[in-house]
mmCIF file of C-alpha atoms in Angstrom:
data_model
loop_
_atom_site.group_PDB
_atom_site.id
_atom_site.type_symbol
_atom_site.label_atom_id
_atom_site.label_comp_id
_atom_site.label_asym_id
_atom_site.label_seq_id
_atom_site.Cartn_x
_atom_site.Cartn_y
_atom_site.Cartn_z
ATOM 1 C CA UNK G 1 -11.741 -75.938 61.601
ATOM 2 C CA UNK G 2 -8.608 -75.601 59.400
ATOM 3 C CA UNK G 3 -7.334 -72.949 61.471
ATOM 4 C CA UNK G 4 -6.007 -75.711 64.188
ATOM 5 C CA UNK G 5 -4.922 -78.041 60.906
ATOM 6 C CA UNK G 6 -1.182 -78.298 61.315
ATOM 7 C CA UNK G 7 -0.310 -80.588 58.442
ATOM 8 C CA UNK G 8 -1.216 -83.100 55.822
ATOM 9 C CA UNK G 9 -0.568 -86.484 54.861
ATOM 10 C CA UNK G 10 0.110 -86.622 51.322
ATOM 11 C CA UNK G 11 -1.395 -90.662 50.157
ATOM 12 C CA UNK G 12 -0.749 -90.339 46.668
ATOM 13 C CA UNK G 13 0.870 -93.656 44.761
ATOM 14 C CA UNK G 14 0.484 -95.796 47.603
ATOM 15 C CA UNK G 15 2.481 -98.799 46.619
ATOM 16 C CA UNK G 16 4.283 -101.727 47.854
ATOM 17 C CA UNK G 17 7.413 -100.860 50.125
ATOM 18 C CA UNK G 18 9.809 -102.561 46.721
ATOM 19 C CA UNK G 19 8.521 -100.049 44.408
ATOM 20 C CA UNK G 20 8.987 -97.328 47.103
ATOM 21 C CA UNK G 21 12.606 -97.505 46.148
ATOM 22 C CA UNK G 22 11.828 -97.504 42.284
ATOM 23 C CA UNK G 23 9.975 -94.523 42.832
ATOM 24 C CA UNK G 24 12.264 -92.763 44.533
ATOM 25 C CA UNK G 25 15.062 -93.502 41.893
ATOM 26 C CA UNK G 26 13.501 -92.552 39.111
ATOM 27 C CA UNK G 27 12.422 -89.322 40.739
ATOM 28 C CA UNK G 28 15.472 -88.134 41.596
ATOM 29 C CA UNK G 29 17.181 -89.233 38.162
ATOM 30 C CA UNK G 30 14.779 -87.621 36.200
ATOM 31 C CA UNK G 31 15.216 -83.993 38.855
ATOM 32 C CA UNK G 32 18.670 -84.329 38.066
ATOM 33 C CA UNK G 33 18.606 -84.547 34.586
ATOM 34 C CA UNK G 34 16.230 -81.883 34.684
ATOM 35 C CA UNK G 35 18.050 -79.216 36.473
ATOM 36 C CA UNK G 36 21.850 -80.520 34.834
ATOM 37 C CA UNK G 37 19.845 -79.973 31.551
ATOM 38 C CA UNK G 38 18.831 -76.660 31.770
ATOM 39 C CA UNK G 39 21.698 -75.142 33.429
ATOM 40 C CA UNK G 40 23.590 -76.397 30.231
ATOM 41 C CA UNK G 41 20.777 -74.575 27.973
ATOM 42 C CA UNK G 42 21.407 -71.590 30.062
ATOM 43 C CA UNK G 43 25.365 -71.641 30.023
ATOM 44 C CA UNK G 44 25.243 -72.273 26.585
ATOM 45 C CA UNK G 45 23.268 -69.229 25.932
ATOM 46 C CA UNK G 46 25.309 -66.887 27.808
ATOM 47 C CA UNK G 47 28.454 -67.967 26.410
ATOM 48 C CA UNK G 48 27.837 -67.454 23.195
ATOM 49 C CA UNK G 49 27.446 -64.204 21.604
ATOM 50 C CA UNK G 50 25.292 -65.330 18.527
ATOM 51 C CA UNK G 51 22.613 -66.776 20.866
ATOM 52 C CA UNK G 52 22.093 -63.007 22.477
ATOM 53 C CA UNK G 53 18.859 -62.310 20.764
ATOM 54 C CA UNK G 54 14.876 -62.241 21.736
ATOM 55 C CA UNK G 55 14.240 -65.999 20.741
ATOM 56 C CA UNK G 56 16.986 -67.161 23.476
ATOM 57 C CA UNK G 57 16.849 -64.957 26.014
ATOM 58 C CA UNK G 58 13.006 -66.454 26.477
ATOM 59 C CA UNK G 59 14.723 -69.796 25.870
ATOM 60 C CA UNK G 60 17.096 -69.097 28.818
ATOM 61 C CA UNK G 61 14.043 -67.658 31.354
ATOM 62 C CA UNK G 62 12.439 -70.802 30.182
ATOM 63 C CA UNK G 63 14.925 -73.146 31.625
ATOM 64 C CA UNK G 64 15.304 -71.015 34.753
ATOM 65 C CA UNK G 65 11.588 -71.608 35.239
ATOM 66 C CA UNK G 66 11.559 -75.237 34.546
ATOM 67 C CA UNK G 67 14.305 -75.808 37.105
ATOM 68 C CA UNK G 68 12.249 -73.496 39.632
ATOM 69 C CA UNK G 69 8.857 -75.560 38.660
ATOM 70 C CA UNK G 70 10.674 -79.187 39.017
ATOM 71 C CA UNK G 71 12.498 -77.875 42.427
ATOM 72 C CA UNK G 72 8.883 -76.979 44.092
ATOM 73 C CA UNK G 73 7.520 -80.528 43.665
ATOM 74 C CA UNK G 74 10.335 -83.258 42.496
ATOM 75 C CA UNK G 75 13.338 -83.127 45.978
ATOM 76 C CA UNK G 76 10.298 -83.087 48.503
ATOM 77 C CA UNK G 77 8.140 -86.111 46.292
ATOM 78 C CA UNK G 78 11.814 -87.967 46.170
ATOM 79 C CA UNK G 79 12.057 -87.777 49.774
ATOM 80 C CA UNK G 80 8.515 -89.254 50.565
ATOM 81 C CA UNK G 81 9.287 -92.121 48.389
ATOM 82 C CA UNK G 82 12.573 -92.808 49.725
ATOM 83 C CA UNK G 83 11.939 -92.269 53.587
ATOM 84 C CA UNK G 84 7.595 -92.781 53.234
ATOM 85 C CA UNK G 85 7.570 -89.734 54.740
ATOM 86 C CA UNK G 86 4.219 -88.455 53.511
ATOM 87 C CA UNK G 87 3.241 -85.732 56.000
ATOM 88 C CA UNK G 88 3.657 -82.210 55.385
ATOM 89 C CA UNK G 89 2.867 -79.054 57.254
ATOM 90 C CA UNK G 90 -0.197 -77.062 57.058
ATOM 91 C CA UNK G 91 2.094 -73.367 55.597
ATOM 92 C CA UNK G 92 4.197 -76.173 53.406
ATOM 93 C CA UNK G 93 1.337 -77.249 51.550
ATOM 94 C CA UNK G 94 0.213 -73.546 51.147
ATOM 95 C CA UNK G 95 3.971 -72.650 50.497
ATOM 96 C CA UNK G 96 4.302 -75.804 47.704
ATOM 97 C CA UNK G 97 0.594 -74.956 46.387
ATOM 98 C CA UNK G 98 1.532 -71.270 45.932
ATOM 99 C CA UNK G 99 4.915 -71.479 44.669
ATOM 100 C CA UNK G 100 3.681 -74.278 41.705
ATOM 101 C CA UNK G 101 0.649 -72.314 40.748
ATOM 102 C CA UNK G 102 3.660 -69.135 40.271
ATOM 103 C CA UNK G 103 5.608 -70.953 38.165
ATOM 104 C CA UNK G 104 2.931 -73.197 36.298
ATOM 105 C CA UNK G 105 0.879 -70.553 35.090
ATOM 106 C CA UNK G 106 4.134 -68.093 34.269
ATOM 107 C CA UNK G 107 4.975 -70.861 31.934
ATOM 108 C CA UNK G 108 1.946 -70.926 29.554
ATOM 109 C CA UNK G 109 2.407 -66.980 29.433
ATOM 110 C CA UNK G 110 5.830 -67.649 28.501
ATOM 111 C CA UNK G 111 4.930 -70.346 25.664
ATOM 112 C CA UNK G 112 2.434 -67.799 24.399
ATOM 113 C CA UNK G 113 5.468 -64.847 24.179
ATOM 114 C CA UNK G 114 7.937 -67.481 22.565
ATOM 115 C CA UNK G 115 5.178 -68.306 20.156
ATOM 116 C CA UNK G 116 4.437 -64.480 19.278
ATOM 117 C CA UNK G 117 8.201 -64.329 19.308
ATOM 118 C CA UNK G 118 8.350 -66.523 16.630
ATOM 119 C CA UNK G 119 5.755 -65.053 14.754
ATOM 120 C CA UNK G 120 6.592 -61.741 14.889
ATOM 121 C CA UNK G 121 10.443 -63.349 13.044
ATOM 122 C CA UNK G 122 8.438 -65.334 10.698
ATOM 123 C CA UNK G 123 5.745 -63.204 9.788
ATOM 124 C CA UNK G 124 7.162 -59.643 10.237
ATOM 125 C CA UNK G 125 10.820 -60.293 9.635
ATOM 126 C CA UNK G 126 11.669 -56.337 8.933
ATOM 127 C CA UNK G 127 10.179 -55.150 11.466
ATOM 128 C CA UNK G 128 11.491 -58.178 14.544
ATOM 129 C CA UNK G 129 14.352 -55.786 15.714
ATOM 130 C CA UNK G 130 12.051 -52.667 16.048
ATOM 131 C CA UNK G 131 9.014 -54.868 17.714
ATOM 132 C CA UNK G 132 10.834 -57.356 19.729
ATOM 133 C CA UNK G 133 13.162 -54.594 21.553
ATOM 134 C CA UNK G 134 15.361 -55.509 24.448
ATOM 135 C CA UNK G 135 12.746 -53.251 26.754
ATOM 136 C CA UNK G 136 9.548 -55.003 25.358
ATOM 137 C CA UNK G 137 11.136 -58.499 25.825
ATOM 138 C CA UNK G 138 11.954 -57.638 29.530
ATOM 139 C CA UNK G 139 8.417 -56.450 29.724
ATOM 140 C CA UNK G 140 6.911 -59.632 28.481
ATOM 141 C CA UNK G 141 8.898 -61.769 31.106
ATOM 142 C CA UNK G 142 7.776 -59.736 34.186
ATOM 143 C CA UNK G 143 4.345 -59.723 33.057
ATOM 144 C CA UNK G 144 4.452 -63.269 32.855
ATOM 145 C CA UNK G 145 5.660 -63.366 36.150
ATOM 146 C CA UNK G 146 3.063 -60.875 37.717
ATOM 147 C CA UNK G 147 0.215 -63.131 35.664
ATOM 148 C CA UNK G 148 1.701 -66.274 37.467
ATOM 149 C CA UNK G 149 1.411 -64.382 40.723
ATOM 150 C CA UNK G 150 -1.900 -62.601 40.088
ATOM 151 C CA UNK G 151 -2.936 -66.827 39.879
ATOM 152 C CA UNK G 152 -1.281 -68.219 42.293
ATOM 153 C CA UNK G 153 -2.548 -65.997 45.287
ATOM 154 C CA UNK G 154 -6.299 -66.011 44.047
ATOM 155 C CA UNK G 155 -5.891 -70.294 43.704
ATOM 156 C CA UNK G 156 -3.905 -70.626 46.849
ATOM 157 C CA UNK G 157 -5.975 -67.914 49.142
ATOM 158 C CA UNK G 158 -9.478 -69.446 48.200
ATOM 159 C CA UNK G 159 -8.247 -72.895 48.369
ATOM 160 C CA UNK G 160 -6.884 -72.574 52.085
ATOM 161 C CA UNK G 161 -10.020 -70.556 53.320
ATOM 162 C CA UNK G 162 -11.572 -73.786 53.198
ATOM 163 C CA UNK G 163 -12.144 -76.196 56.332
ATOM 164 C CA UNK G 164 -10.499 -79.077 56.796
ATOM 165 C CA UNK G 165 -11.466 -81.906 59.061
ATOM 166 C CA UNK G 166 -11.412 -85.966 59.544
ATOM 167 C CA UNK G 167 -8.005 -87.507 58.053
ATOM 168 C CA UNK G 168 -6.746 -84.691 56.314
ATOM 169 C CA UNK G 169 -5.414 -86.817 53.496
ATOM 170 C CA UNK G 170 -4.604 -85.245 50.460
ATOM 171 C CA UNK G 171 -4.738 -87.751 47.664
ATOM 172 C CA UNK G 172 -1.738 -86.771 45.517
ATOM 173 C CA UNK G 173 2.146 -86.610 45.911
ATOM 174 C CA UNK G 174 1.983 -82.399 46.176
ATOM 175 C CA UNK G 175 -0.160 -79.987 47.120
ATOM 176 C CA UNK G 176 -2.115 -79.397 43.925
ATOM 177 C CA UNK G 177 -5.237 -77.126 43.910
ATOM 178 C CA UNK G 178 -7.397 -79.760 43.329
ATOM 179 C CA UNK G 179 -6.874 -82.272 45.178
ATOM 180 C CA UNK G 180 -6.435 -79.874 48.371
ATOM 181 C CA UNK G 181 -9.777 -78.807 47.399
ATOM 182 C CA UNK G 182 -10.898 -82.561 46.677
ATOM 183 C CA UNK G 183 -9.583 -83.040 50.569
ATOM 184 C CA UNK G 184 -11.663 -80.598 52.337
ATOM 185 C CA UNK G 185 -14.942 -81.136 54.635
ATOM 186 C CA UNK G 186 -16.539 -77.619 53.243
ATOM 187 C CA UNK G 187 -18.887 -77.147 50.110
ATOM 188 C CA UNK G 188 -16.215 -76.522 47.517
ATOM 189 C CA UNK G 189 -18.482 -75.334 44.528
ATOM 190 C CA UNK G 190 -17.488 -71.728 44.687
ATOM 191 C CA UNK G 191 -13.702 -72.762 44.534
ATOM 192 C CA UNK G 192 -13.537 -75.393 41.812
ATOM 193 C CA UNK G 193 -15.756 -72.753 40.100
ATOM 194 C CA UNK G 194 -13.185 -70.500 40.294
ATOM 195 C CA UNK G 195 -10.469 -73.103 39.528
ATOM 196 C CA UNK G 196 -11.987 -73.772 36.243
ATOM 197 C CA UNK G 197 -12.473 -69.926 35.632
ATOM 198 C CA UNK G 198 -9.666 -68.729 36.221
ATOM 199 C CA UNK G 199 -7.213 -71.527 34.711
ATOM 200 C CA UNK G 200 -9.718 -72.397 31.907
ATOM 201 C CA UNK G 201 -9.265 -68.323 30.963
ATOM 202 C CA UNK G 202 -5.898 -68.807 31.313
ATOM 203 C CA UNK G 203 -4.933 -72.154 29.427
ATOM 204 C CA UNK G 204 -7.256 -71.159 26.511
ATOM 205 C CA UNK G 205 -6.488 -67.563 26.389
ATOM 206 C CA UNK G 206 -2.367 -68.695 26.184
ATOM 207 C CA UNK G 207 -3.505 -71.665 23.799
ATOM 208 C CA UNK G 208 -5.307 -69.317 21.469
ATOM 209 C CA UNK G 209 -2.320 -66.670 20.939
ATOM 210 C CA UNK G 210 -0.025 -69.625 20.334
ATOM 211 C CA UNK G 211 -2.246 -71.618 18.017
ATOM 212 C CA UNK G 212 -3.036 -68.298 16.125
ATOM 213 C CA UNK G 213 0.450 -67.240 15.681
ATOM 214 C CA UNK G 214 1.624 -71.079 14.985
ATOM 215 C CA UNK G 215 -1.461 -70.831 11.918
ATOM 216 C CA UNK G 216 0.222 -67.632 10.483
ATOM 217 C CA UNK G 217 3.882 -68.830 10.884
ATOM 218 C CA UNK G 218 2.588 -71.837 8.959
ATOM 219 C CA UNK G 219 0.623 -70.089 6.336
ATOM 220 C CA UNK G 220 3.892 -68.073 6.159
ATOM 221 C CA UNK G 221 6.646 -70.501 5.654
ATOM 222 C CA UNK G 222 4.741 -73.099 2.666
ATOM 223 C CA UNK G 223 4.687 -69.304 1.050
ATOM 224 C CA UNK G 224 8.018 -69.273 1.300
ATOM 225 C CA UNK G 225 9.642 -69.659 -2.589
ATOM 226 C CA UNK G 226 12.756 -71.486 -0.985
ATOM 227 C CA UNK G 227 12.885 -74.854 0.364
ATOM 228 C CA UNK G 228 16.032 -73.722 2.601
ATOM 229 C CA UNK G 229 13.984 -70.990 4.155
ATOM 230 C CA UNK G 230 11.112 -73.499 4.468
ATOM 231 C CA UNK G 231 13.119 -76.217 6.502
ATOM 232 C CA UNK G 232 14.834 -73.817 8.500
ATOM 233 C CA UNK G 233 11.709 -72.260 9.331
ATOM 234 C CA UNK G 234 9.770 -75.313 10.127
ATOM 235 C CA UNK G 235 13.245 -76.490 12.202
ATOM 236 C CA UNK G 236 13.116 -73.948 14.372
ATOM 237 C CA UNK G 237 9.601 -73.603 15.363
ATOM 238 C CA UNK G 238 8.576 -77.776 15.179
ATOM 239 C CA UNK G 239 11.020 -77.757 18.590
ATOM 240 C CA UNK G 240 7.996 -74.959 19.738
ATOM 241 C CA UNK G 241 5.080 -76.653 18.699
ATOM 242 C CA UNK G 242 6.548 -80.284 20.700
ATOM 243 C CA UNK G 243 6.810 -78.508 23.773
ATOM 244 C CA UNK G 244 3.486 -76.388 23.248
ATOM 245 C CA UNK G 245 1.056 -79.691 22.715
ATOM 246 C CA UNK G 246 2.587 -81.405 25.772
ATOM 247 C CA UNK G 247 2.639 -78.829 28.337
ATOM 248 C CA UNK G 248 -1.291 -77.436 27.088
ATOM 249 C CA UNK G 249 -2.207 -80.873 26.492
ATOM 250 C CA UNK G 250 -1.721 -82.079 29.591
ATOM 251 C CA UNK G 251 -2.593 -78.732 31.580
ATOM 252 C CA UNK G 252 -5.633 -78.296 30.172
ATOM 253 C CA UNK G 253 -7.267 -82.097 31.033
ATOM 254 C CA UNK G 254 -5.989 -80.819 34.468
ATOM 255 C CA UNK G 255 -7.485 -77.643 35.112
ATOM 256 C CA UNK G 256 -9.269 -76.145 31.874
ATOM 257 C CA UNK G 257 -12.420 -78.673 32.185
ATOM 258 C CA UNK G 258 -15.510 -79.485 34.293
ATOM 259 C CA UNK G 259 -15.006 -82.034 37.073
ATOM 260 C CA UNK G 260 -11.046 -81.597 37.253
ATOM 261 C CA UNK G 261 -10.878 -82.680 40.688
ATOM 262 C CA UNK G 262 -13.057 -85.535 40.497
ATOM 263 C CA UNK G 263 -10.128 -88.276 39.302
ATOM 264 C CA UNK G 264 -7.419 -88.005 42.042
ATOM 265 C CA UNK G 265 -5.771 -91.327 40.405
ATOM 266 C CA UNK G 266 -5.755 -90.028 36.791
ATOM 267 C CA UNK G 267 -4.232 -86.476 38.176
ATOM 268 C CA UNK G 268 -1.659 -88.485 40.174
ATOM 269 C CA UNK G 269 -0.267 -90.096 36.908
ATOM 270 C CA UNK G 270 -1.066 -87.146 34.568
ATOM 271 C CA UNK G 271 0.891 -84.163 37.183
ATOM 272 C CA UNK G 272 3.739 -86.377 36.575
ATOM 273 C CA UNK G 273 4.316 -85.369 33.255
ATOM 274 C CA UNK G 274 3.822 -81.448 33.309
ATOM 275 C CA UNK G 275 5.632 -81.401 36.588
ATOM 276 C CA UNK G 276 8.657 -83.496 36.265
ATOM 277 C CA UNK G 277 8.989 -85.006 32.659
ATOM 278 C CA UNK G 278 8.126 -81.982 30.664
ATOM 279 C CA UNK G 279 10.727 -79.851 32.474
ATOM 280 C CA UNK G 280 13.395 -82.910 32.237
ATOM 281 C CA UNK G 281 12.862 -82.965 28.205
ATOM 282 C CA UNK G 282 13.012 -79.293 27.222
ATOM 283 C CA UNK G 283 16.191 -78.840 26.927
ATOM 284 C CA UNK G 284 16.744 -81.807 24.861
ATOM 285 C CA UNK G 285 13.981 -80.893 22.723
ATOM 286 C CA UNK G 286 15.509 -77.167 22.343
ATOM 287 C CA UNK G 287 18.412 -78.671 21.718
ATOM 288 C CA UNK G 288 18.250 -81.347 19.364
ATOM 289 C CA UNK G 289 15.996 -79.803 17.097
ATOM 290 C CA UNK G 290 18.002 -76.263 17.219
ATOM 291 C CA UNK G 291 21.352 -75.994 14.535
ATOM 292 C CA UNK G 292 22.384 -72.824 16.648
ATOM 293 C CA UNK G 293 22.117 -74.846 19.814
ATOM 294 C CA UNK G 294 23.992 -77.667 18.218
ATOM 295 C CA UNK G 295 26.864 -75.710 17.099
ATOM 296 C CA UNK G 296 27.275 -73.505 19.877
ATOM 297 C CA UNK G 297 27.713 -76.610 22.369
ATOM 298 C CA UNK G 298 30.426 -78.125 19.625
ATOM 299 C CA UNK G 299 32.239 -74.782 20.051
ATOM 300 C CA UNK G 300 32.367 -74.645 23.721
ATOM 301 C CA UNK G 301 33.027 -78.572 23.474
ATOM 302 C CA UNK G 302 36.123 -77.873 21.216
ATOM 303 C CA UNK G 303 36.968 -75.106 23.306
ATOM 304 C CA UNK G 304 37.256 -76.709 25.996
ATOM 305 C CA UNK G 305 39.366 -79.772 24.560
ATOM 306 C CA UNK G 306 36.756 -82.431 24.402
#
């Protein structure tokens, strides 16, 4: 019964005691790059004045969320590599599970609002100020939030009503909803069911307002009579569009199609790159392909002497 289940062993990437090491390493490089990354997106957003509009204040709750999303998975997978310590407690793996579903699915609502975002400045330029408010913008990041959390308590509470029995091995280096669900001794058809509703509605639903307003921003800009407009345009939102195809692409092999928890070695290598690399490039993405971003960081740079 999983009521006397006090923990799990997590068996995912079980390699040779060298690579152990390797593992760890390039964990915990790519965690701190992550987190020193976005804290610079974020600093550089408050310090500058300029940057205080719609666009990057969802840029700055965007890197607050990625370093939230890396910190639930990354330290604690670091850890197990380092010290093979692979076991973790029955309300940690609910804790872990609930926590990642939060912030997973509050990012694809907040790639959807950064996409209408973007449309609504493209599209509607005369009318961004009135429709993008400082109230409706606020709005849109708590009801991403609430979304996430609507998720993450339906996932996490049918998930752990299930039994678990036998090893109690959970083939995967965090508690992700499928392979929890891939671990347990009861009839899991109701639950992956639900998995695949209730993610598929939300990956394609997200996909489908970003995809639509990415068709009219495109549509939009080769209308555009200047080729200045045009590149700046296609500048700003191609840094958008990067981070949209890898974060959906990879999500929705994951949870948006039938018989998602039936490849625990595929999901192993494939969590690894919406959970710790796509966090870790962000910022550089953001950054590199963003003028504003660019300049702002040489004026706090010269600023500060360096």
């Amino acid at each position: 019964n999983h009521t006397r289940i006090t923990e799990f062993t997590l068996v995912g990437f079980k390699s040779q005691p060298g690579s152990q090491l390797l593992l760890s390493v390039l964990f915990c490089t790519m965690y701190i790059v992550t987190v020193v990354g976005n804290l610079c997106m974020i600093l550089i957003i408050r310090m500058d004045s300029k940057l205080h509009t719609p666009m990057y204040f969802f840029l700055e709750n965007l890197s607050t969320l990625d370093i939230c999303y890396s910190s639930v998975i990354t330290p604690r997978a670091t850890l197990a590599f380092l010290l093979d310590r692979r076991n973790i407690s029955y309300a940690g793996c609910a804790s872990q599970m609930f926590f990642f579903s939060l912030f997973g699915t509050t990012e694809a609502f907040f790639l959807a609002v950064m996409a209408y975002d973007r449309f609504t400045a493209i599209c509607n330029p005369l009318l961004y100020q009135v429709i993008m408010s400082k109230r409706r913008c606020v709005f849109m990041v708590v009801g991403s939030y609430l979304s996430g959390c609507i998720n993450c308590t339906i996932q996490t509470g049918f998930t752990f009503s299930l039994s678990f029995c036998g090893l109690k091995e959970i083939n995967h280096f965090f508690c992700d909803v499928a392979a929890v669900i891939h671990a347990s001794c009861s009839d899991t058809f109701v639950n992956e069911l639900v998995m695949l509703a209730v993610c598929g509605s939300i990956i394609v639903g997200t996909a489908l307002v970003v995809f639509i307003s990415y068709g009219y921003i495109i549509i939009t800009i080769v209308q555009m009579p200047s080729a200045e407009s045009r590149h700046k345009a296609f500048s700003t939102c191609s840094s958008h569009m990067v981070t949209i195809c890898l974060f959906f692409g990879t999500v929705f092999f994951m949870y948006a199609q039938p018989g998602a928890t039936s490849s625990p070695s595929k999901s192993n290598t494939i969590s690894i790159f919406y959970t710790v690399v796509i966090p870790m490039l962000n910022p550089f993405i953001y950054t590199l392909r963003n003028k504003e971003v660019k300049g702002s960081l040489k004026k706090q740079l010269k600023k500060k002497g360096v």
